[in-house]
mmCIF file of C-alpha atoms and ligand atoms in Angstrom:
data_model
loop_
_atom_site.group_PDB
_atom_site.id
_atom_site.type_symbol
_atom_site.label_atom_id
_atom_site.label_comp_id
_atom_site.label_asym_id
_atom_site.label_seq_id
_atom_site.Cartn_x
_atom_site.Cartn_y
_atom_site.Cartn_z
ATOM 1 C CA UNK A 24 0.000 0.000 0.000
ATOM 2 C CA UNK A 25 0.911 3.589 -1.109
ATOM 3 C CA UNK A 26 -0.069 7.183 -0.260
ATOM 4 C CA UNK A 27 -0.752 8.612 -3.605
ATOM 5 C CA UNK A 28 -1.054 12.113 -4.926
ATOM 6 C CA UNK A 29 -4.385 12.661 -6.897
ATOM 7 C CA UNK A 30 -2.282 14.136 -9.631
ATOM 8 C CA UNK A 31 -0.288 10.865 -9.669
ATOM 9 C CA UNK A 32 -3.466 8.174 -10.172
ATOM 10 C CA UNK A 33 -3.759 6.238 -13.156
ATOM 11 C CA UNK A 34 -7.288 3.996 -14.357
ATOM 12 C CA UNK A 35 -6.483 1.047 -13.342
ATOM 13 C CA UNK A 36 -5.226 1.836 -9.787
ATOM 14 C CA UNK A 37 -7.016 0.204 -6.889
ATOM 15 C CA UNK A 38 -8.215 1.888 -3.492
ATOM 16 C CA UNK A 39 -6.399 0.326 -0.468
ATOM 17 C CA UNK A 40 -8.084 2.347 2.278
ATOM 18 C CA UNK A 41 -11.553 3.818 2.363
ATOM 19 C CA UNK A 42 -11.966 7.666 1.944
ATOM 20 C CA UNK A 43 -15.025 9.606 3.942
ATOM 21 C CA UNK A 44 -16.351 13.225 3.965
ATOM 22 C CA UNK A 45 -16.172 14.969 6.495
ATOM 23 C CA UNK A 46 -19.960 13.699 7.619
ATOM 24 C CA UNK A 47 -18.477 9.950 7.584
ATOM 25 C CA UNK A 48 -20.365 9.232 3.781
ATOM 26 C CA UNK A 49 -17.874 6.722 2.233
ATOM 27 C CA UNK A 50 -16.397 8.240 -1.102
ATOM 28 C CA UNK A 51 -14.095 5.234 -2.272
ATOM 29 C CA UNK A 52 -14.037 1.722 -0.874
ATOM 30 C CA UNK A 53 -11.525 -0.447 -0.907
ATOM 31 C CA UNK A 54 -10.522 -2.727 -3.387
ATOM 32 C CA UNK A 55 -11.988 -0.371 -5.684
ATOM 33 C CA UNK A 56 -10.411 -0.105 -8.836
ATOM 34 C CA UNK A 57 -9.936 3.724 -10.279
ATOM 35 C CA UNK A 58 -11.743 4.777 -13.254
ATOM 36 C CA UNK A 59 -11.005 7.784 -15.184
ATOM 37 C CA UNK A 60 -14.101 9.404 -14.123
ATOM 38 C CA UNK A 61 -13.894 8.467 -10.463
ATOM 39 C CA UNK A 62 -10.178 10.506 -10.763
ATOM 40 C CA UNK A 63 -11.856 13.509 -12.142
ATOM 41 C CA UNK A 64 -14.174 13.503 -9.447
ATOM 42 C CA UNK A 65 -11.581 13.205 -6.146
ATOM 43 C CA UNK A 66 -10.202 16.610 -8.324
ATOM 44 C CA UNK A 67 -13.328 18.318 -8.120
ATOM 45 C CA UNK A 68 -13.760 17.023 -4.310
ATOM 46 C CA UNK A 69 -10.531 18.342 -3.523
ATOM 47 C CA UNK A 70 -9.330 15.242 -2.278
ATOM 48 C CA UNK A 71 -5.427 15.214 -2.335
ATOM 49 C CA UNK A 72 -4.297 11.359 -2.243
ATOM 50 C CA UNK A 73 -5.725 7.961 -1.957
ATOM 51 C CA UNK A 74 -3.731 5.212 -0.207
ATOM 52 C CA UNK A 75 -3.537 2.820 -3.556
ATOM 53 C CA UNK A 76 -2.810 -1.318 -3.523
ATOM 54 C CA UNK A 77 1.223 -1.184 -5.083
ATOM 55 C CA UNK A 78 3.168 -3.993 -6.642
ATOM 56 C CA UNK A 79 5.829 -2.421 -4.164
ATOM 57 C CA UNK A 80 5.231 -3.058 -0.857
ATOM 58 C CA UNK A 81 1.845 -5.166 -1.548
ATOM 59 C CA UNK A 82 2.394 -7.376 1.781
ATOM 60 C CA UNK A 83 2.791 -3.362 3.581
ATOM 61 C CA UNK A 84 0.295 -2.287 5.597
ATOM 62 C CA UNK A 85 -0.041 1.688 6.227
ATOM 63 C CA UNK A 86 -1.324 1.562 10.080
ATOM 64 C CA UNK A 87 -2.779 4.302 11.743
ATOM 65 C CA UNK A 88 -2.331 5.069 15.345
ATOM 66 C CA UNK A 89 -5.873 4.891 16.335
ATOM 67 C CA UNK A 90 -8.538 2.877 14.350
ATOM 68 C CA UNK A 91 -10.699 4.408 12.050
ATOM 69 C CA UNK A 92 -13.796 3.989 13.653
ATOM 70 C CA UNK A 93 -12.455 6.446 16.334
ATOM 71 C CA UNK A 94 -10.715 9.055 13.670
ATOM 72 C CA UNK A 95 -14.466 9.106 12.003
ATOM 73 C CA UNK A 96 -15.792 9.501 15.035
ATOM 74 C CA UNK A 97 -13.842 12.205 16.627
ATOM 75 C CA UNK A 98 -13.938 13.927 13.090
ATOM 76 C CA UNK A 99 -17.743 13.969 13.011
ATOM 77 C CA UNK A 100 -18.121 15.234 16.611
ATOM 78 C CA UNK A 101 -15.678 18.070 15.920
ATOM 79 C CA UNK A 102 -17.649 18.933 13.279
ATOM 80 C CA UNK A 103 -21.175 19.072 15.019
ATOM 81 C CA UNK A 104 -19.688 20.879 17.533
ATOM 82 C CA UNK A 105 -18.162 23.288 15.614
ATOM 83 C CA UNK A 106 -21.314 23.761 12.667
ATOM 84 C CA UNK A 107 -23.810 24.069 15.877
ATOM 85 C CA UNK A 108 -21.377 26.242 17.619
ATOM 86 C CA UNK A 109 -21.819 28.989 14.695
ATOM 87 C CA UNK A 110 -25.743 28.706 14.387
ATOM 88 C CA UNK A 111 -26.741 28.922 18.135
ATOM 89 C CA UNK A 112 -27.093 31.405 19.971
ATOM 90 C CA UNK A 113 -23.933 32.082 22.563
ATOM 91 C CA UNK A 114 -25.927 30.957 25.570
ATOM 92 C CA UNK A 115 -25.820 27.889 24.320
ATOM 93 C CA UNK A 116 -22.403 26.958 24.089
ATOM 94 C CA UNK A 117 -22.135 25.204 27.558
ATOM 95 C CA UNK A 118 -24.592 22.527 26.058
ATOM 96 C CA UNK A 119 -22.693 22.093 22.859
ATOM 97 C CA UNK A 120 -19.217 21.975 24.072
ATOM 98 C CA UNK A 121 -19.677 18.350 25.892
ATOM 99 C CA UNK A 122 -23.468 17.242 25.125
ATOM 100 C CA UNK A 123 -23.451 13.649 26.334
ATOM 101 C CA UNK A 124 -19.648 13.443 27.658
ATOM 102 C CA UNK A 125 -19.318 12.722 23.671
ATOM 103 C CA UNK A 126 -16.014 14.318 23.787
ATOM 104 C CA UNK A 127 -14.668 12.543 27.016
ATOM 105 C CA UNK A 128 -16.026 9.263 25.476
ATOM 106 C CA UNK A 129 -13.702 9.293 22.098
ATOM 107 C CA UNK A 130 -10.668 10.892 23.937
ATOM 108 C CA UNK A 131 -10.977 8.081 26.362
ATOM 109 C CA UNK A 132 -10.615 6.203 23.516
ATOM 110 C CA UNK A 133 -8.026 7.912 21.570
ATOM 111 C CA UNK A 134 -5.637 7.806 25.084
ATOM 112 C CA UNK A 135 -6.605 4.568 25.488
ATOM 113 C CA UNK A 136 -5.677 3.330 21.735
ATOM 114 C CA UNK A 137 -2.040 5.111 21.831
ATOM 115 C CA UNK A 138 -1.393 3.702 25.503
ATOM 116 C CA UNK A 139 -1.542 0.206 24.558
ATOM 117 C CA UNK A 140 0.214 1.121 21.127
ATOM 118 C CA UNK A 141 3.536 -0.966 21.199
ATOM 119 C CA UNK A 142 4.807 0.406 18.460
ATOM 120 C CA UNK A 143 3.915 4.618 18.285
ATOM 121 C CA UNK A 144 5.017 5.899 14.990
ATOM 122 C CA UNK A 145 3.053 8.499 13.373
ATOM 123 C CA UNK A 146 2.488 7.750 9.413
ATOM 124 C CA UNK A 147 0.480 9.894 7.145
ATOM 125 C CA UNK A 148 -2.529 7.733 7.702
ATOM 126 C CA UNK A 149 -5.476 10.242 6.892
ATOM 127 C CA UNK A 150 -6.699 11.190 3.773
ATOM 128 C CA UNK A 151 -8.462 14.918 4.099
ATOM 129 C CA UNK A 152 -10.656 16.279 1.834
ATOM 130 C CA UNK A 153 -11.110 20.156 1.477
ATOM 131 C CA UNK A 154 -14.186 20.111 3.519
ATOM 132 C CA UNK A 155 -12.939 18.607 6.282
ATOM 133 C CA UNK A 156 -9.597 20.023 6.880
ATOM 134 C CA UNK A 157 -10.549 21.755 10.118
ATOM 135 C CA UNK A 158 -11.953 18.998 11.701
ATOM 136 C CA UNK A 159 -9.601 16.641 10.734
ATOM 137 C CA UNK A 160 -6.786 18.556 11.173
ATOM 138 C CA UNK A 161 -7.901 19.166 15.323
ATOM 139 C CA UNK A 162 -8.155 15.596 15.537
ATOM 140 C CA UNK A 163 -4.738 15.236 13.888
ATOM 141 C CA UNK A 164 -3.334 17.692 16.802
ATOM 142 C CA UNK A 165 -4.958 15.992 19.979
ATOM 143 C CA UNK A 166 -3.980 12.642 18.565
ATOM 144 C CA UNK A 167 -0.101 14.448 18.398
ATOM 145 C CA UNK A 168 -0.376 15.601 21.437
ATOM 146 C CA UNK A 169 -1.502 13.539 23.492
ATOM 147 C CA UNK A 170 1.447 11.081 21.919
ATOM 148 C CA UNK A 171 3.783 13.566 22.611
ATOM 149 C CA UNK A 172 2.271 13.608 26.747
ATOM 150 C CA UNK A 173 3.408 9.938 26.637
ATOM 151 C CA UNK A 174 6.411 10.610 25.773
ATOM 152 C CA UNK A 175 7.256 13.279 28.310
ATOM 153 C CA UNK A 176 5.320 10.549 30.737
ATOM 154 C CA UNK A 177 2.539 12.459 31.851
ATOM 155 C CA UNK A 178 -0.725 11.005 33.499
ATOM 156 C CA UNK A 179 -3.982 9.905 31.912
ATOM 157 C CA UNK A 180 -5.655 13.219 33.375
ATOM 158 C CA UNK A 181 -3.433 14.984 32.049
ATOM 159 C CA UNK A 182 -3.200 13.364 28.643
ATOM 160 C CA UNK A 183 -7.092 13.643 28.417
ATOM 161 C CA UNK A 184 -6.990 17.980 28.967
ATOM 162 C CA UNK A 185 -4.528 17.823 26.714
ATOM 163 C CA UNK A 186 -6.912 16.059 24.159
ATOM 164 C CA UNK A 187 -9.906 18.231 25.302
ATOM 165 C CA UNK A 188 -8.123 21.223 24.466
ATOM 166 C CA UNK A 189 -6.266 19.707 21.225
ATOM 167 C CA UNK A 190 -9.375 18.920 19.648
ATOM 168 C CA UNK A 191 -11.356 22.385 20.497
ATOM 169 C CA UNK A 192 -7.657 24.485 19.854
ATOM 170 C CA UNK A 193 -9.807 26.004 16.842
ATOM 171 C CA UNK A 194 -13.023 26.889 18.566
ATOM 172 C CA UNK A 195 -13.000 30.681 17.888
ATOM 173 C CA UNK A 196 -12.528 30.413 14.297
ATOM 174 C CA UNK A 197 -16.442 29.575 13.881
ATOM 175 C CA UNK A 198 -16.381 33.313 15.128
ATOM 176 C CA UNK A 199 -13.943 34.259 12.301
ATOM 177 C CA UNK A 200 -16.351 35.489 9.007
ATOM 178 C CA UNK A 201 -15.763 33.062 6.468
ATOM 179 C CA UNK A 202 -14.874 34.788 3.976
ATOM 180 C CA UNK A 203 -11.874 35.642 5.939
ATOM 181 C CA UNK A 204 -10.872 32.481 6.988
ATOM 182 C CA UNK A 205 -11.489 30.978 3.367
ATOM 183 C CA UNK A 206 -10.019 33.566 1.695
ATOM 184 C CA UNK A 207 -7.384 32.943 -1.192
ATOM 185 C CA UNK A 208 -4.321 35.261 -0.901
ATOM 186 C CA UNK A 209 -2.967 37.124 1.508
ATOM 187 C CA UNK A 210 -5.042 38.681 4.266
ATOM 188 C CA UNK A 211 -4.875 42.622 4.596
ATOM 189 C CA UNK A 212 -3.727 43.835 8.025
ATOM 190 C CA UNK A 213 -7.316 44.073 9.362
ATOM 191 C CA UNK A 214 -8.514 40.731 8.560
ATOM 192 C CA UNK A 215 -4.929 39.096 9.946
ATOM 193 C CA UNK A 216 -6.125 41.421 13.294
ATOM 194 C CA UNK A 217 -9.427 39.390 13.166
ATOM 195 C CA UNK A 218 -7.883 35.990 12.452
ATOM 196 C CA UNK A 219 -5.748 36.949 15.633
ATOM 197 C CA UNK A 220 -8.573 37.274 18.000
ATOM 198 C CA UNK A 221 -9.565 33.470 17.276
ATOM 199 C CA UNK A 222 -7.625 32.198 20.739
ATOM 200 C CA UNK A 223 -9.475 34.683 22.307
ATOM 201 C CA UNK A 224 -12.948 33.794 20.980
ATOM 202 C CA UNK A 225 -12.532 30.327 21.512
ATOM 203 C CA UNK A 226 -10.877 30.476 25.244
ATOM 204 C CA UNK A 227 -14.025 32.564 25.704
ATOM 205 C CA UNK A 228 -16.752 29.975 24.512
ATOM 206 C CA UNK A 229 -14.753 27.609 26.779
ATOM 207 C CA UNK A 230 -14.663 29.125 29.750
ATOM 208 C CA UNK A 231 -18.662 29.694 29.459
ATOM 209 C CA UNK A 232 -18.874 25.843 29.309
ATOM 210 C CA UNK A 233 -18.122 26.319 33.394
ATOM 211 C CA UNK A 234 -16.988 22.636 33.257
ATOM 212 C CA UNK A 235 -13.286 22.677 31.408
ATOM 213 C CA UNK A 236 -10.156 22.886 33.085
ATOM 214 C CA UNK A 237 -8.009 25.705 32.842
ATOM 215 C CA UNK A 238 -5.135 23.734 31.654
ATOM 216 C CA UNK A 239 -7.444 23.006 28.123
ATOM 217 C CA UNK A 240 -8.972 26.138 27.791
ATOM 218 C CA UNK A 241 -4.872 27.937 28.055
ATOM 219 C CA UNK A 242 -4.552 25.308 25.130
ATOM 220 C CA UNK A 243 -7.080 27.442 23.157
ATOM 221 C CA UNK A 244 -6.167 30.222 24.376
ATOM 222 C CA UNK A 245 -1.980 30.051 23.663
ATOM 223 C CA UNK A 246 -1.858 27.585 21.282
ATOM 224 C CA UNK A 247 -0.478 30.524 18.647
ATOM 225 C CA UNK A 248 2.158 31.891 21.515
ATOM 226 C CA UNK A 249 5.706 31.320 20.294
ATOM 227 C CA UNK A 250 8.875 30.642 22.849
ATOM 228 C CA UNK A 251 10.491 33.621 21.601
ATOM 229 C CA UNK A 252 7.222 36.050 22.089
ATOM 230 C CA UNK A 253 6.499 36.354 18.314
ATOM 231 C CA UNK A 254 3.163 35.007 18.619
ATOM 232 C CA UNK A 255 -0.488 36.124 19.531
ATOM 233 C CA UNK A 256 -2.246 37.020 21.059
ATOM 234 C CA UNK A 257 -0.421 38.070 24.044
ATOM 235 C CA UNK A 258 3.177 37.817 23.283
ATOM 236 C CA UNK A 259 4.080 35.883 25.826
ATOM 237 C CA UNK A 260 7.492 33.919 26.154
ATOM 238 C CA UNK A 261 9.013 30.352 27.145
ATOM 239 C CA UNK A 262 7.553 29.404 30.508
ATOM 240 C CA UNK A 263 4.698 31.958 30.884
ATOM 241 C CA UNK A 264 3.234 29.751 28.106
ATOM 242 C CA UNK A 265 1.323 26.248 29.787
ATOM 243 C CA UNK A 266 3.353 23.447 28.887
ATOM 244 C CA UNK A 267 0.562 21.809 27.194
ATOM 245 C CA UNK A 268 0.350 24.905 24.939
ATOM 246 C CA UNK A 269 3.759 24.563 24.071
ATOM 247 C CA UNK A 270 3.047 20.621 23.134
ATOM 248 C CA UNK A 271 -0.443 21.895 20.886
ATOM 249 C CA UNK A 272 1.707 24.976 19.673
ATOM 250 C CA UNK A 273 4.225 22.323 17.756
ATOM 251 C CA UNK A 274 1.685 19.643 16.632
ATOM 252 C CA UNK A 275 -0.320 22.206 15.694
ATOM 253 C CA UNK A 276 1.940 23.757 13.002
ATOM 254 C CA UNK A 277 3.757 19.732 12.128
ATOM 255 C CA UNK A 278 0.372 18.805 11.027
ATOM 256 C CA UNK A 279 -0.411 21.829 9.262
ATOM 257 C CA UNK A 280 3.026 21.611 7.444
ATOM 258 C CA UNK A 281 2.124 18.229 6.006
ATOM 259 C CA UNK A 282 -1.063 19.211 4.914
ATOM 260 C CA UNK A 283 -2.016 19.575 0.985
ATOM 261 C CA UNK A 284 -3.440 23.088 1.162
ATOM 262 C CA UNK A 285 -5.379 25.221 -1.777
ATOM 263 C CA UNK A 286 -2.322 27.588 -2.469
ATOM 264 C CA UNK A 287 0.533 25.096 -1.544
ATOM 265 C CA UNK A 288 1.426 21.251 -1.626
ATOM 266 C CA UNK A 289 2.318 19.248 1.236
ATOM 267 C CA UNK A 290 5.538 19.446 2.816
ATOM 268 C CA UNK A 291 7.041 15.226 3.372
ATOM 269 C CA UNK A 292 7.644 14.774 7.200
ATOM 270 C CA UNK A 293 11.399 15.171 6.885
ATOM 271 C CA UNK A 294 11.095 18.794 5.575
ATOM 272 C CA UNK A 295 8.343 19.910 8.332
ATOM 273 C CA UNK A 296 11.138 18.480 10.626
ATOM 274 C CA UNK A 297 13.612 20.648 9.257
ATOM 275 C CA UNK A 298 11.015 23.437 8.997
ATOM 276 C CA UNK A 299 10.027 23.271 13.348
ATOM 277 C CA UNK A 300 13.831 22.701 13.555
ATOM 278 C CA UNK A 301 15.127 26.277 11.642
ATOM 279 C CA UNK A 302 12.416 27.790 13.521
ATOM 280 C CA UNK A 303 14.462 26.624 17.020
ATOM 281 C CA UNK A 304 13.206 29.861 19.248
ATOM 282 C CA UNK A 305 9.360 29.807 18.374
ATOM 283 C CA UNK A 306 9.166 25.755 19.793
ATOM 284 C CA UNK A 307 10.518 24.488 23.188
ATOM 285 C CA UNK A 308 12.745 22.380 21.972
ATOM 286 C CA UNK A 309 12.833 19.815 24.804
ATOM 287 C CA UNK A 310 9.381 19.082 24.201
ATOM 288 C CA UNK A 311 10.078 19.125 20.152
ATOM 289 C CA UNK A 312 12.977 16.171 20.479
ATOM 290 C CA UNK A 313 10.025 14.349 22.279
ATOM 291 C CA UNK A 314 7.824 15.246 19.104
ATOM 292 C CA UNK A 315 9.952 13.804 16.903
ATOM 293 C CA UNK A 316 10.633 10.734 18.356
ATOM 294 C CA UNK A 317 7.258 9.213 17.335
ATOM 295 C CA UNK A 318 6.727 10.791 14.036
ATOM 296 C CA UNK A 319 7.906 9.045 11.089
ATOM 297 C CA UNK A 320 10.242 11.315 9.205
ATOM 298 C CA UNK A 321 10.027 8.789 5.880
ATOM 299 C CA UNK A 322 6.757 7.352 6.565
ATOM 300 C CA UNK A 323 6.163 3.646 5.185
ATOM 301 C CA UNK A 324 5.681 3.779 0.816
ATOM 302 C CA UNK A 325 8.449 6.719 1.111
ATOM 303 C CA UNK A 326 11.033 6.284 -1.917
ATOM 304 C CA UNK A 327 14.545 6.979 -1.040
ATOM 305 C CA UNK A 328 18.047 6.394 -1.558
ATOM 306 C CA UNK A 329 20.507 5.105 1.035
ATOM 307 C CA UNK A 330 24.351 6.570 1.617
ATOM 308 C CA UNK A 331 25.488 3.114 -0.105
ATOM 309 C CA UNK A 332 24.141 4.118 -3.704
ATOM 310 C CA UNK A 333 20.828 2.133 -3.333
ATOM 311 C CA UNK A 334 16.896 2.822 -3.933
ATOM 312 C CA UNK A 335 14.734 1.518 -1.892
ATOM 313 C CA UNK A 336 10.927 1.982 -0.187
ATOM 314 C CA UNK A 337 10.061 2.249 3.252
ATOM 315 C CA UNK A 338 8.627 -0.628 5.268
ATOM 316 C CA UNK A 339 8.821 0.044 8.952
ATOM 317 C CA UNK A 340 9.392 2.218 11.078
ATOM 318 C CA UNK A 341 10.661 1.880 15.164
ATOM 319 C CA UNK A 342 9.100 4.206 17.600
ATOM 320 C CA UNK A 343 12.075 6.769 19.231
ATOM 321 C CA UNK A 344 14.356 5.918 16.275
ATOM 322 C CA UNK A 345 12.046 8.075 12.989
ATOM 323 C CA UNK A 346 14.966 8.678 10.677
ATOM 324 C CA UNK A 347 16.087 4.905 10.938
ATOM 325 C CA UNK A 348 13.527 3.098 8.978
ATOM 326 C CA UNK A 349 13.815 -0.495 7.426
ATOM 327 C CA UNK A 350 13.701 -0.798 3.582
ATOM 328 C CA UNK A 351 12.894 -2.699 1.119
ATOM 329 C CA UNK A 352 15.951 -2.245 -1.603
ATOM 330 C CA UNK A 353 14.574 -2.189 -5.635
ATOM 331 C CA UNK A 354 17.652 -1.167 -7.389
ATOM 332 C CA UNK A 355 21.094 0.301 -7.379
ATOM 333 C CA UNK A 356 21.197 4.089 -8.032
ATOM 334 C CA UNK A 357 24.028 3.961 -10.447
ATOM 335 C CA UNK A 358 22.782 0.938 -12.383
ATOM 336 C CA UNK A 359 18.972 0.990 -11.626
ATOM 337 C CA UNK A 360 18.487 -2.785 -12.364
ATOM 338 C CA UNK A 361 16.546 -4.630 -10.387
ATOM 339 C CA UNK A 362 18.679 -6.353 -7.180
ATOM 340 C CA UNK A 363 18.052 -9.758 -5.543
ATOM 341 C CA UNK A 364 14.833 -8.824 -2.809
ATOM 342 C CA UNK A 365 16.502 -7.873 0.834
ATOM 343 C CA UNK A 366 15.592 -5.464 3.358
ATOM 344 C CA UNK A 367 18.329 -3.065 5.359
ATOM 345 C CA UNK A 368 17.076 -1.838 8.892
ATOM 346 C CA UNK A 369 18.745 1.352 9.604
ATOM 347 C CA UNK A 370 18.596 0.669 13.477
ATOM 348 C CA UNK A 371 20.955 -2.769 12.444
ATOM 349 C CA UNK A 372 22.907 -0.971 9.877
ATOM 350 C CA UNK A 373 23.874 2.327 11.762
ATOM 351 C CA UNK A 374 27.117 3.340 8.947
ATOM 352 C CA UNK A 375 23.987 3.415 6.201
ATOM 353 C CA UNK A 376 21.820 7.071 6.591
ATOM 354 C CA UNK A 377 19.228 8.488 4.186
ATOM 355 C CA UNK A 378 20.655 10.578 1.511
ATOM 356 C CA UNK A 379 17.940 11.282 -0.783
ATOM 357 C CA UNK A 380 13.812 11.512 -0.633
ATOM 358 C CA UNK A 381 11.927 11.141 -4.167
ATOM 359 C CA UNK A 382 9.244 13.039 -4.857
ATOM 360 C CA UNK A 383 6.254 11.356 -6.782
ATOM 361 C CA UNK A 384 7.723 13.158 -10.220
ATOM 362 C CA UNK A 385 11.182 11.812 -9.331
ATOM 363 C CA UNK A 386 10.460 8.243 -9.015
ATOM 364 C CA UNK A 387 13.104 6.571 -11.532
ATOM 365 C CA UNK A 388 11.232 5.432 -14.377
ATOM 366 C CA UNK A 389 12.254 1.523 -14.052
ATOM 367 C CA UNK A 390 10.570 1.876 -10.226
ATOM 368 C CA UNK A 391 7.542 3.270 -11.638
ATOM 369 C CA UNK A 392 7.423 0.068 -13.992
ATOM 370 C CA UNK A 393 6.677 -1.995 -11.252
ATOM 371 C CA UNK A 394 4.282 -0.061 -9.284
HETATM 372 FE FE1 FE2 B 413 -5.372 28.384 15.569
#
């Protein structure tokens, strides 16, 4: 299985992982295979890749961190929140915000999931449509964050107002007019002022809920803070900002990073790295090391060559270790013919590093062949 770009499918191709909308409808199922018309239509959905069945790695499973049941879930009750949140009136906004414990319910789950996770490495594993980029995307950052909690070993209660806070970080924004928020091109210095006042909206509706703890709503509220006190709204610096701010603040912008947007591709994992990395004074960088650790920087289906001169895709990867990945060779990069199958683990073979990523356009032609 391979993460494909839409621009990249071919007829022909078939669908290795379902694809929803953002109200759970199943677009694609697997096993189907790709028609020309079915292509046309992810382009007009905005969808920007389909995990496809590949003569590479056909045995290679992409795994997600949590199942899908619980992504679709979380997704969906982001969304009502967030669509109800900007037709009611404000007073009721303490109703909303946890109706039913929904929210407790799939965080439980979420923590639960990643606790018992042997293995936590972070693959691209969803596939977002246009429409639901906000919703995924806050699902994306409490499922980051609360991985990165483990990591620095802090306790369920914690992990869960990290989540809580994660998942709402965007509240305000159904505050924000939309054609500000959607807007294509750069903002003008008002509308950035508006987009600005988002923590604040949202720390607001939070705090009216009576019920959240401080610690989740800060998360709304700081979320956009930087170390270095380039951020907003307050300015603030290093450890006036809540710790779990500083952990939303980083997944926050990672996940953003290696999003497809409207006016710019996705940046791969090991360029966002570098990107949070350059950026050293806006991120505590304790808590960034931790970040890292279970992120794959090559995620599995990645194409890459290897400091001894071969090509090969990527087939695991070991939590704590993300730029050591195991891989499945395909060819020599000075010959490019085909090599005997064998697999190098770069936590086994620790003189071999990563020298090159391919992009989808760079693939050599002979390893498209075989795809
Ligand atoms: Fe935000």
């Amino acid at each position: 299985m391979r993460r494909v770009s839409v621009s990249s499918l071919r007829p022909g191709m078939k669908v290795a992982k379902p694809v929803y909308d953002s109200f759970g409808f199943l677009l694609l199922n697997t096993g189907l295979e790709l028609k020309r018309e079915y292509i046309e239509n992810l382009k007009k959905l905005e969808v920007p890749a389909l995990f496809i069945v590949d003569n590479l790695i056909p045995d290679v499973d992409i795994d997600d961190v949590i199942l899908d049941e619980t992504r679709k879930k979380a997704n969906q009750l982001i969304r009502n929140i967030m669509t109800d949140l900007e037709k009611q009136p404000v007073k009721s906004i303490p109703k909303l915000l946890f109706a039913d414990n929904k929210i407790n319910i799939v965080l439980n789950d979420i923590i639960t999931q990643l606790l018992n996770n042997s293995n936590l490495v972070i693959n691209l594993a969803d596939i977002r449509t246009a429409d639901n980029y906000t919703f995924s995307h806050s699902v994306n950052v409490a499922v980051m964050s609360i991985t990165t909690g483990i990591a620095l070993g802090l306790s369920k209660s914690k992990l869960q107002k990290i989540g809580i806070g994660s998942l709402l970080h965007d509240l305000g924004k159904v505050k924000i007019p939309l054609h500000i928020l959607n807007k294509n091109g750069s903002l003008s210095v008002e509308e950035f002022e508006e987009i600005k006042r988002h923590p604040r909206y949202g720390y607001d509706m939070a705090r009216m809920q009576g019920h959240m703890d401080i610690s989740s709503a800060l998360i709304i509220y700081q979320h956009h803070e930087r170390m270095n006190g380039t951020g907003y709204p307050e300015g603030l610096t290093s450890e006036q900002i809540h710790l779990f701010s500083r952990i939303s603040a980083i997944a926050d912008v990672y996940d953003a990073l290696v999003s497809d947007r409207p006016y710019r591709a996705a940046f791969p994992p090991h360029e966002a790295f570098i990107f949070l990395q350059s950026r050293g004074e806006e991120f505590d960088q304790s808590i960034l090391q931790k970040f890292f650790k279970n992120i794959a920087a090559y995620p599995v289906g990645t194409i890459l060559s290897l400091s001894n001169e071969m090509i090969g895709v990527v087939v695991h990867n070991t939590a704590g270790f993300p730029t050591r990945p195991k891989v499945r060779i395909l060819c020599s990069e000075v010959e490019l013919e085909p090599l005997e199958p064998m697999e190098i683990d770069l936590m086994d073979q620790l003189n071999i590093v990563v020298k090159k990523v391919y992009n989808e356009n760079e693939i050599p032609e002979n390893i498209v062949k075989i795809m």
